[in-house]
Amino acid sequence: MSSQRFRLREAGRLDRNAPLKFKFDGKIYEGFRGDTLASALLANGVHLVGRSFKYHRPRGHLGVGAVEANALIQVGEGNSTEPNIRASQVEIYDGLVASSQNRWPSLLFDLGGVNDLLGGLIPAGFYYKTFMWPRKWWMKYEYFIRRAAGLGKAPTGRDPDRYEKMHAHCDVLIVGAGPAGLAAALAASKTGARVIIADDQQTFGGSLNRETDCYINDKTTVDWCKDVVATLEGLPDVTMLPNTTVSGYYEQNYLTLLETTKPHFFKSTIQQTRHRLWKVRVKQVILATGMIERPLVFANNDRPGIMLSSAIREYINKYGVTPGQNPLIFTNNDDAYRTALTMRQNNINVVAIVDVRENPDSELFRQAKEMQIPVHVGFAVVTTRGYSRIKSATIMKLSSNGKTLTGERKVLGCDCLAMSGGWNPAIHLFSQSGGKVKWNDELATFIPSEATQNVLTIGGCNGTADLAKSLKEGLQAGISAARLSGNKAHPPATPSVQEPVQSETRFVLPIPTQKNKFVSEKVFIDFQNDVTLSDIQLASREGYNSVEHLKRYTTVGMGTDQGKTSNVNALMLLSQILDCEPEQVGYTTFRPPYAPTTIGAYAGRNIGNLFSPVRTTAINPWHEEAGAKFEHVGQWMRAWYYPKVNETMRQAVDREVTAARTNIGILDASTLGKIDIQGPDAAEFLNRVYTNAWLKLPPGTSRYGLMLKEDGMVMDDGVTTCIKENHYHMTTTTGGAASVLEWLEEWLQTEWPNLKVYLTSVTEQWAVAAICGPKSRELLQELCTDIDLSDKAFPFMGYREGTVAGIKARIFRISFTGELSFEINVPRSYGLSLWEKLLDVGKKYEICPYGTEAMHVLRAEKGFIIVGQETDGTVTPVDLGMDWIISKTKPDFIGKRALSRRDIIKADRKQLVGLLADNATDILPEGSQIVEEVLPKPPMSMIGHVTSSYFSPNCGRPIAMALIKSGRDRMGQTVYIPLKNKSIAATITNVNFLDNVSK
Amino acid sequence: MLHIECPWCGFRDDAEFHYGGEAHITRPDPSTTLTDEKFSEYLFSKTNTKGLLLERWCHRSGCRRWFNVLRNTITNEILEVYPVTEKPSSKQGKETYERNWRRKSPPKKTPKTDEVK
């Protein structure tokens, strides 16, 4: 086990009494409670933690928190593993297991590193240019490219962890708990407003945890932060969410927050929540997302040990870790001097400060001089050396215009390089909200300008660098947000602040390089996507001058990093190349999520049984008891067939189908959609929504109806019954129930508001047992004595109310099988007892329950259609051969005009026909294509497809229905169904198989 | 997710609603004869606006009532909610209603040769 060689004795706020052991790439290390994986690795001197995406260059830590672009690691083992996590965002715990990614066979010796030497051969757009030719080979190339792409490994099994969702509302949401965010929370919460404050770090404070040279009300920033946090914790209407990344900003102030719960989930045996996705509707959003430090653009700026200056300061002051013993500082501004001074205070030997500015002049500069830190003014780092860790940097004097180098090369040995290239406000969420951004010359970056939603930006996010101003903005924003969300507020006193004053920045971009014939000197812009300066230049030479094109061609700003450190540098370079203002280059739109979010968090608990509600009928317990096989129809579970012991599906279905035509079959038809229609204009309404005539339907009778969309295509069908005057009972298909009701409501409310009609869904109110077969009347007679069931008194399509097995029932004499059939409706709670009684009494008639499969076969034997099986939204009633149901005399019905459109009356439309395979044992696969002539190989021009296909025991052979071009003119014609290994010949017939096919 | 104010139920998330496309499309009078072209315009041509759009919504998982909305398709800002049987009353709503191509006098065009008279 390695000791923590780079742990500082004095600095940092960790629990040093709680040492923790963790494993990285198989080796055991030690850290403390409060460490991130990054800080703990740095404490052990581990800089090399990954390989870059394209060139497989050795990479180390770059930043802290979400800013990290390089140190992407895999955490956890087995199915609980998660790839591509930033090492700087993983809180360590005892027993943590992590590993590096994108390397083979090992991190130190990675064969992919050959890409770095071949760099010249694989420039931007390489894949687009190379693998497009010859076109056919793409499938072969793709296999290898896919293998090379991606970083970590996804687990293969089911994720054992639990994820949750949380919905919340608040007056003020504050994103970021740095100085500005905390000040805003303090001001807003005192008004009584409901406040949520979220920060992606485990401790609140943001930059307050990083600085030791500032004082608020004469307290250290850390102490001030602790006081504020304690105050907020005591307020009932403040919700504080550490470890929570605000990842998405959507319409009308709807935001998503990803909360990572405590880290021990990885090893716990108890199932715990791993991520919680908050969905929050907010009256007023305050963005205090702070700033992200920008890297400098120089040759070999990606070596392990080269880090952002502010990140190094944070590792020292917050985690008590120094990334190096002999650091070099490379800067274009004053802020990096704070890092140098912090290091010196911790007795770290700062090799030198290399400052591109010619005349830096500030208190910080003078302090550095006083502490005798060598400062190279007007110099720049032109290249670095070192493989698994930086060993030295070469510096040279910059010319006054910053475009060339002069004088001697000086090599400075170092084990770490702190770079500081200026600051970018984290405007991602502001951009997601639809806000516009503008270029700020002083900061050389984009800052928020016009907002389109109720959002305020403060502090670093607003481009405000100094602490006093940030606090003031925070307090003001807190007050105004509370006021805007309807709370009364008085501004609190502005605190007094001491902080170092900073002078101007000199932007030199890129740092000039010296031509080197022997070694490839790469200048990285985007570390995560391995985009270099020459890639940007190449893209522009090839005409990709729009910022959106540049992004897609070079991949700058893509990946999980989304350009946090790279975007502004890339845009500035493009504007230089194009010789225009960065404002004109513009900015790519940021999209959610701000940081990677696990799919599990989006799914939450909506998995397995909770994925979608399951609807069951009142008779379902009987089906389960009877050992039925089930099928899903929409959300419904329906009995599919009832196999007896040792029976195959085919045998069971054949038995059920035969019974329904010889004795009695019984079907649970409760799932059919049912709509209760009442009102004086109900008949007129039905007349307009169905294609046939409805005005003269007498009470006690039913009629079959077909509904069309306005384009003339079949939408749904069903039987509607006149219960009594102005009262109708409509049935719809099982799957169409909800959409039909909505469709009817739409027409009633928007097109015909003058019609007095009222619709109620009663699908769940009625349980339906359909008995069918020659003996069904005899059975019903035994259980129902108050209705005359004779054919004369209760004819086909009749409706009667009475008592069945002692239960008040509605009986419909309708049939979906062609047999004598009664559909008995009873209130749902009586459904099971009715069903059991029917089966009990029906025993002597050899009653046989049948499922949906038998129902399909039975209706197909008679050539009855199923909407959604024979139709697909492109089929008219004429195509189905159902001209008889279209009224010629009605002035209007939905879809009427469309039926006379040119395209609809064409003769070669696909029409519904029967298909009988010539070989009476072949069952055509449903969905098969139909051709006139079989060619040796595709393409063959197809004339239609098989819509339904079954073995019909009552016909003694397979039957099929199909939609075929001009099908009705092809009666008797032979067509072919080409399958993988054979072709089946079939003859076109009428669809009423039962009455036309002799057994 | 949009936050829509149902005129009957108040503000709700858009998951409770069903989108009904462009509002104020007049269904042709079935008693008049109509060319295929005119009918197709009613059936298929929908306004695809970048900016203000008058559209229909239904509070499907609530009161089941249809209503109209004036929405900015760029910012998703909802400027007006009004009954389905009425016209918009806000200034922007009125302008959007009048500016719609359906309300303008149809441009004169020479009939194509294959056009059914």
mmCIF file with all atom_site columns, C-alpha atoms in Angstrom, chain A residues 81-211:
data_model
loop_
_atom_site.group_PDB
_atom_site.id
_atom_site.type_symbol
_atom_site.label_atom_id
_atom_site.label_alt_id
_atom_site.label_comp_id
_atom_site.label_asym_id
_atom_site.label_entity_id
_atom_site.label_seq_id
_atom_site.pdbx_PDB_ins_code
_atom_site.Cartn_x
_atom_site.Cartn_y
_atom_site.Cartn_z
_atom_site.occupancy
_atom_site.B_iso_or_equiv
_atom_site.pdbx_formal_charge
_atom_site.auth_seq_id
_atom_site.auth_comp_id
_atom_site.auth_asym_id
_atom_site.auth_atom_id
_atom_site.pdbx_PDB_model_num
ATOM 1   C CA . THR A 1 81  ? -20.575 -0.712 -12.410 1.00 0.00 ? 81  THR A CA 1
ATOM 2   C CA . GLU A 1 82  ? -20.829 2.705  -13.994 1.00 0.00 ? 82  GLU A CA 1
ATOM 3   C CA . PRO A 1 83  ? -18.461 3.909  -16.722 1.00 0.00 ? 83  PRO A CA 1
ATOM 4   C CA . ASN A 1 84  ? -17.174 7.381  -17.641 1.00 0.00 ? 84  ASN A CA 1
ATOM 5   C CA . ILE A 1 85  ? -17.491 8.979  -14.214 1.00 0.00 ? 85  ILE A CA 1
ATOM 6   C CA . ARG A 1 86  ? -15.270 11.915 -13.450 1.00 0.00 ? 86  ARG A CA 1
ATOM 7   C CA . ALA A 1 87  ? -12.771 10.907 -10.759 1.00 0.00 ? 87  ALA A CA 1
ATOM 8   C CA . SER A 1 88  ? -13.270 14.370 -9.279  1.00 0.00 ? 88  SER A CA 1
ATOM 9   C CA . GLN A 1 89  ? -16.949 13.643 -8.608  1.00 0.00 ? 89  GLN A CA 1
ATOM 10  C CA . VAL A 1 90  ? -16.634 10.286 -6.872  1.00 0.00 ? 90  VAL A CA 1
ATOM 11  C CA . GLU A 1 91  ? -16.603 10.472 -3.092  1.00 0.00 ? 91  GLU A CA 1
ATOM 12  C CA . ILE A 1 92  ? -14.432 7.634  -1.834  1.00 0.00 ? 92  ILE A CA 1
ATOM 13  C CA . TYR A 1 93  ? -15.495 5.057  0.693   1.00 0.00 ? 93  TYR A CA 1
ATOM 14  C CA . ASP A 1 94  ? -13.867 2.022  2.230   1.00 0.00 ? 94  ASP A CA 1
ATOM 15  C CA . GLY A 1 95  ? -13.666 -0.718 -0.382  1.00 0.00 ? 95  GLY A CA 1
ATOM 16  C CA . LEU A 1 96  ? -14.281 1.424  -3.472  1.00 0.00 ? 96  LEU A CA 1
ATOM 17  C CA . VAL A 1 97  ? -13.115 -0.269 -6.661  1.00 0.00 ? 97  VAL A CA 1
ATOM 18  C CA . ALA A 1 98  ? -12.298 1.823  -9.714  1.00 0.00 ? 98  ALA A CA 1
ATOM 19  C CA . SER A 1 99  ? -10.390 1.298  -12.924 1.00 0.00 ? 99  SER A CA 1
ATOM 20  C CA . SER A 1 100 ? -9.046  3.272  -15.851 1.00 0.00 ? 100 SER A CA 1
ATOM 21  C CA . GLN A 1 101 ? -10.593 3.073  -19.332 1.00 0.00 ? 101 GLN A CA 1
ATOM 22  C CA . ASN A 1 102 ? -9.723  3.020  -22.998 1.00 0.00 ? 102 ASN A CA 1
ATOM 23  C CA . ARG A 1 103 ? -6.417  1.187  -22.650 1.00 0.00 ? 103 ARG A CA 1
ATOM 24  C CA . TRP A 1 104 ? -5.165  -2.249 -23.631 1.00 0.00 ? 104 TRP A CA 1
ATOM 25  C CA . PRO A 1 105 ? -3.370  -4.197 -22.329 1.00 0.00 ? 105 PRO A CA 1
ATOM 26  C CA . SER A 1 106 ? -2.518  -1.744 -19.503 1.00 0.00 ? 106 SER A CA 1
ATOM 27  C CA . LEU A 1 107 ? -2.696  1.908  -18.621 1.00 0.00 ? 107 LEU A CA 1
ATOM 28  C CA . LEU A 1 108 ? 1.065   2.455  -18.796 1.00 0.00 ? 108 LEU A CA 1
ATOM 29  C CA . PHE A 1 109 ? 1.548   0.388  -21.945 1.00 0.00 ? 109 PHE A CA 1
ATOM 30  C CA . ASP A 1 110 ? -1.377  0.917  -24.282 1.00 0.00 ? 110 ASP A CA 1
ATOM 31  C CA . LEU A 1 111 ? -1.215  -0.446 -27.839 1.00 0.00 ? 111 LEU A CA 1
ATOM 32  C CA . GLY A 1 112 ? -3.721  2.192  -28.983 1.00 0.00 ? 112 GLY A CA 1
ATOM 33  C CA . GLY A 1 113 ? -0.955  4.712  -28.327 1.00 0.00 ? 113 GLY A CA 1
ATOM 34  C CA . VAL A 1 114 ? 0.249   3.996  -31.862 1.00 0.00 ? 114 VAL A CA 1
ATOM 35  C CA . ASN A 1 115 ? -2.558  6.341  -32.953 1.00 0.00 ? 115 ASN A CA 1
ATOM 36  C CA . ASP A 1 116 ? -0.580  9.184  -31.441 1.00 0.00 ? 116 ASP A CA 1
ATOM 37  C CA . LEU A 1 117 ? 2.350   8.513  -33.808 1.00 0.00 ? 117 LEU A CA 1
ATOM 38  C CA . LEU A 1 118 ? -0.033  8.121  -36.728 1.00 0.00 ? 118 LEU A CA 1
ATOM 39  C CA . GLY A 1 119 ? -1.716  11.364 -35.745 1.00 0.00 ? 119 GLY A CA 1
ATOM 40  C CA . GLY A 1 120 ? -0.854  12.978 -39.059 1.00 0.00 ? 120 GLY A CA 1
ATOM 41  C CA . LEU A 1 121 ? -2.767  10.264 -40.877 1.00 0.00 ? 121 LEU A CA 1
ATOM 42  C CA . ILE A 1 122 ? -5.961  10.609 -38.885 1.00 0.00 ? 122 ILE A CA 1
ATOM 43  C CA . PRO A 1 123 ? -6.941  14.275 -38.936 1.00 0.00 ? 123 PRO A CA 1
ATOM 44  C CA . ALA A 1 124 ? -10.419 15.692 -38.312 1.00 0.00 ? 124 ALA A CA 1
ATOM 45  C CA . GLY A 1 125 ? -13.027 14.179 -40.570 1.00 0.00 ? 125 GLY A CA 1
ATOM 46  C CA . PHE A 1 126 ? -10.834 11.127 -41.106 1.00 0.00 ? 126 PHE A CA 1
ATOM 47  C CA . TYR A 1 127 ? -13.715 8.705  -40.801 1.00 0.00 ? 127 TYR A CA 1
ATOM 48  C CA . TYR A 1 128 ? -15.927 10.693 -43.118 1.00 0.00 ? 128 TYR A CA 1
ATOM 49  C CA . LYS A 1 129 ? -13.231 10.824 -45.733 1.00 0.00 ? 129 LYS A CA 1
ATOM 50  C CA . THR A 1 130 ? -11.847 7.319  -45.557 1.00 0.00 ? 130 THR A CA 1
ATOM 51  C CA . PHE A 1 131 ? -14.570 4.911  -44.712 1.00 0.00 ? 131 PHE A CA 1
ATOM 52  C CA . MET A 1 132 ? -17.107 6.176  -47.180 1.00 0.00 ? 132 MET A CA 1
ATOM 53  C CA . TRP A 1 133 ? -15.374 4.304  -49.966 1.00 0.00 ? 133 TRP A CA 1
ATOM 54  C CA . PRO A 1 134 ? -16.062 1.794  -51.275 1.00 0.00 ? 134 PRO A CA 1
ATOM 55  C CA . ARG A 1 135 ? -19.562 2.262  -49.977 1.00 0.00 ? 135 ARG A CA 1
ATOM 56  C CA . LYS A 1 136 ? -20.319 -1.415 -49.585 1.00 0.00 ? 136 LYS A CA 1
ATOM 57  C CA . TRP A 1 137 ? -17.483 -1.897 -47.107 1.00 0.00 ? 137 TRP A CA 1
ATOM 58  C CA . TRP A 1 138 ? -19.002 0.397  -44.507 1.00 0.00 ? 138 TRP A CA 1
ATOM 59  C CA . MET A 1 139 ? -20.500 -2.584 -42.683 1.00 0.00 ? 139 MET A CA 1
ATOM 60  C CA . LYS A 1 140 ? -17.000 -4.036 -42.313 1.00 0.00 ? 140 LYS A CA 1
ATOM 61  C CA . TYR A 1 141 ? -15.401 -0.762 -41.220 1.00 0.00 ? 141 TYR A CA 1
ATOM 62  C CA . GLU A 1 142 ? -18.187 -0.067 -38.809 1.00 0.00 ? 142 GLU A CA 1
ATOM 63  C CA . TYR A 1 143 ? -17.439 -3.166 -36.762 1.00 0.00 ? 143 TYR A CA 1
ATOM 64  C CA . PHE A 1 144 ? -13.911 -1.981 -36.003 1.00 0.00 ? 144 PHE A CA 1
ATOM 65  C CA . ILE A 1 145 ? -14.830 1.651  -35.540 1.00 0.00 ? 145 ILE A CA 1
ATOM 66  C CA . ARG A 1 146 ? -17.539 0.748  -33.048 1.00 0.00 ? 146 ARG A CA 1
ATOM 67  C CA . ARG A 1 147 ? -15.063 -1.366 -31.113 1.00 0.00 ? 147 ARG A CA 1
ATOM 68  C CA . ALA A 1 148 ? -12.586 1.490  -30.985 1.00 0.00 ? 148 ALA A CA 1
ATOM 69  C CA . ALA A 1 149 ? -15.200 4.072  -29.993 1.00 0.00 ? 149 ALA A CA 1
ATOM 70  C CA . GLY A 1 150 ? -16.420 4.715  -26.479 1.00 0.00 ? 150 GLY A CA 1
ATOM 71  C CA . LEU A 1 151 ? -14.465 4.697  -23.298 1.00 0.00 ? 151 LEU A CA 1
ATOM 72  C CA . GLY A 1 152 ? -15.813 2.596  -20.439 1.00 0.00 ? 152 GLY A CA 1
ATOM 73  C CA . LYS A 1 153 ? -17.707 -0.658 -20.469 1.00 0.00 ? 153 LYS A CA 1
ATOM 74  C CA . ALA A 1 154 ? -21.440 -0.962 -19.885 1.00 0.00 ? 154 ALA A CA 1
ATOM 75  C CA . PRO A 1 155 ? -22.552 -3.751 -17.568 1.00 0.00 ? 155 PRO A CA 1
ATOM 76  C CA . THR A 1 156 ? -24.213 -6.634 -19.385 1.00 0.00 ? 156 THR A CA 1
ATOM 77  C CA . GLY A 1 157 ? -26.690 -7.781 -16.727 1.00 0.00 ? 157 GLY A CA 1
ATOM 78  C CA . ARG A 1 158 ? -29.590 -6.107 -15.063 1.00 0.00 ? 158 ARG A CA 1
ATOM 79  C CA . ASP A 1 159 ? -28.775 -3.051 -12.952 1.00 0.00 ? 159 ASP A CA 1
ATOM 80  C CA . PRO A 1 160 ? -29.270 -4.126 -9.325  1.00 0.00 ? 160 PRO A CA 1
ATOM 81  C CA . ASP A 1 161 ? -29.498 -0.568 -8.004  1.00 0.00 ? 161 ASP A CA 1
ATOM 82  C CA . ARG A 1 162 ? -32.577 1.463  -7.304  1.00 0.00 ? 162 ARG A CA 1
ATOM 83  C CA . TYR A 1 163 ? -33.407 4.827  -8.836  1.00 0.00 ? 163 TYR A CA 1
ATOM 84  C CA . GLU A 1 164 ? -36.084 7.293  -7.845  1.00 0.00 ? 164 GLU A CA 1
ATOM 85  C CA . LYS A 1 165 ? -37.877 10.349 -9.075  1.00 0.00 ? 165 LYS A CA 1
ATOM 86  C CA . MET A 1 166 ? -39.020 13.280 -7.016  1.00 0.00 ? 166 MET A CA 1
ATOM 87  C CA . HIS A 1 167 ? -41.430 16.020 -8.024  1.00 0.00 ? 167 HIS A CA 1
ATOM 88  C CA . ALA A 1 168 ? -41.269 19.400 -6.348  1.00 0.00 ? 168 ALA A CA 1
ATOM 89  C CA . HIS A 1 169 ? -42.410 22.986 -6.624  1.00 0.00 ? 169 HIS A CA 1
ATOM 90  C CA . CYS A 1 170 ? -40.682 26.039 -5.201  1.00 0.00 ? 170 CYS A CA 1
ATOM 91  C CA . ASP A 1 171 ? -40.617 29.814 -5.343  1.00 0.00 ? 171 ASP A CA 1
ATOM 92  C CA . VAL A 1 172 ? -36.887 30.119 -5.887  1.00 0.00 ? 172 VAL A CA 1
ATOM 93  C CA . LEU A 1 173 ? -34.415 27.533 -7.135  1.00 0.00 ? 173 LEU A CA 1
ATOM 94  C CA . ILE A 1 174 ? -30.791 28.484 -6.735  1.00 0.00 ? 174 ILE A CA 1
ATOM 95  C CA . VAL A 1 175 ? -28.319 26.573 -8.846  1.00 0.00 ? 175 VAL A CA 1
ATOM 96  C CA . GLY A 1 176 ? -24.886 26.611 -7.278  1.00 0.00 ? 176 GLY A CA 1
ATOM 97  C CA . ALA A 1 177 ? -23.984 27.133 -3.632  1.00 0.00 ? 177 ALA A CA 1
ATOM 98  C CA . GLY A 1 178 ? -20.938 29.324 -4.057  1.00 0.00 ? 178 GLY A CA 1
ATOM 99  C CA . PRO A 1 179 ? -20.755 32.845 -2.578  1.00 0.00 ? 179 PRO A CA 1
ATOM 100 C CA . ALA A 1 180 ? -23.399 34.326 -4.886  1.00 0.00 ? 180 ALA A CA 1
ATOM 101 C CA . GLY A 1 181 ? -25.764 31.355 -4.569  1.00 0.00 ? 181 GLY A CA 1
ATOM 102 C CA . LEU A 1 182 ? -25.505 31.241 -0.773  1.00 0.00 ? 182 LEU A CA 1
ATOM 103 C CA . ALA A 1 183 ? -26.091 34.999 -0.535  1.00 0.00 ? 183 ALA A CA 1
ATOM 104 C CA . ALA A 1 184 ? -29.155 34.643 -2.753  1.00 0.00 ? 184 ALA A CA 1
ATOM 105 C CA . ALA A 1 185 ? -30.463 31.758 -0.647  1.00 0.00 ? 185 ALA A CA 1
ATOM 106 C CA . LEU A 1 186 ? -29.927 33.741 2.521   1.00 0.00 ? 186 LEU A CA 1
ATOM 107 C CA . ALA A 1 187 ? -31.800 36.764 1.195   1.00 0.00 ? 187 ALA A CA 1
ATOM 108 C CA . ALA A 1 188 ? -34.651 34.797 -0.392  1.00 0.00 ? 188 ALA A CA 1
ATOM 109 C CA . SER A 1 189 ? -35.192 32.393 2.490   1.00 0.00 ? 189 SER A CA 1
ATOM 110 C CA . LYS A 1 190 ? -35.598 35.189 5.039   1.00 0.00 ? 190 LYS A CA 1
ATOM 111 C CA . THR A 1 191 ? -38.713 36.323 3.174   1.00 0.00 ? 191 THR A CA 1
ATOM 112 C CA . GLY A 1 192 ? -40.442 33.002 3.788   1.00 0.00 ? 192 GLY A CA 1
ATOM 113 C CA . ALA A 1 193 ? -40.111 31.950 0.166   1.00 0.00 ? 193 ALA A CA 1
ATOM 114 C CA . ARG A 1 194 ? -39.849 28.227 -0.559  1.00 0.00 ? 194 ARG A CA 1
ATOM 115 C CA . VAL A 1 195 ? -36.232 27.827 -1.625  1.00 0.00 ? 195 VAL A CA 1
ATOM 116 C CA . ILE A 1 196 ? -34.285 24.922 -3.092  1.00 0.00 ? 196 ILE A CA 1
ATOM 117 C CA . ILE A 1 197 ? -30.532 25.310 -3.373  1.00 0.00 ? 197 ILE A CA 1
ATOM 118 C CA . ALA A 1 198 ? -28.540 22.651 -5.220  1.00 0.00 ? 198 ALA A CA 1
ATOM 119 C CA . ASP A 1 199 ? -24.826 22.161 -5.733  1.00 0.00 ? 199 ASP A CA 1
ATOM 120 C CA . ASP A 1 200 ? -22.969 19.364 -7.477  1.00 0.00 ? 200 ASP A CA 1
ATOM 121 C CA . GLN A 1 201 ? -20.297 19.209 -4.754  1.00 0.00 ? 201 GLN A CA 1
ATOM 122 C CA . GLN A 1 202 ? -20.709 17.312 -1.526  1.00 0.00 ? 202 GLN A CA 1
ATOM 123 C CA . THR A 1 203 ? -19.993 20.444 0.510   1.00 0.00 ? 203 THR A CA 1
ATOM 124 C CA . PHE A 1 204 ? -21.574 23.827 -0.119  1.00 0.00 ? 204 PHE A CA 1
ATOM 125 C CA . GLY A 1 205 ? -19.364 26.838 -0.688  1.00 0.00 ? 205 GLY A CA 1
ATOM 126 C CA . GLY A 1 206 ? -18.005 26.553 -4.235  1.00 0.00 ? 206 GLY A CA 1
ATOM 127 C CA . SER A 1 207 ? -15.023 28.905 -4.574  1.00 0.00 ? 207 SER A CA 1
ATOM 128 C CA . LEU A 1 208 ? -15.311 29.796 -0.869  1.00 0.00 ? 208 LEU A CA 1
ATOM 129 C CA . ASN A 1 209 ? -13.701 26.429 -0.139  1.00 0.00 ? 209 ASN A CA 1
ATOM 130 C CA . ARG A 1 210 ? -10.852 27.235 -2.474  1.00 0.00 ? 210 ARG A CA 1
ATOM 131 C CA . GLU A 1 211 ? -9.710  30.684 -1.298  1.00 0.00 ? 211 GLU A CA 1
#
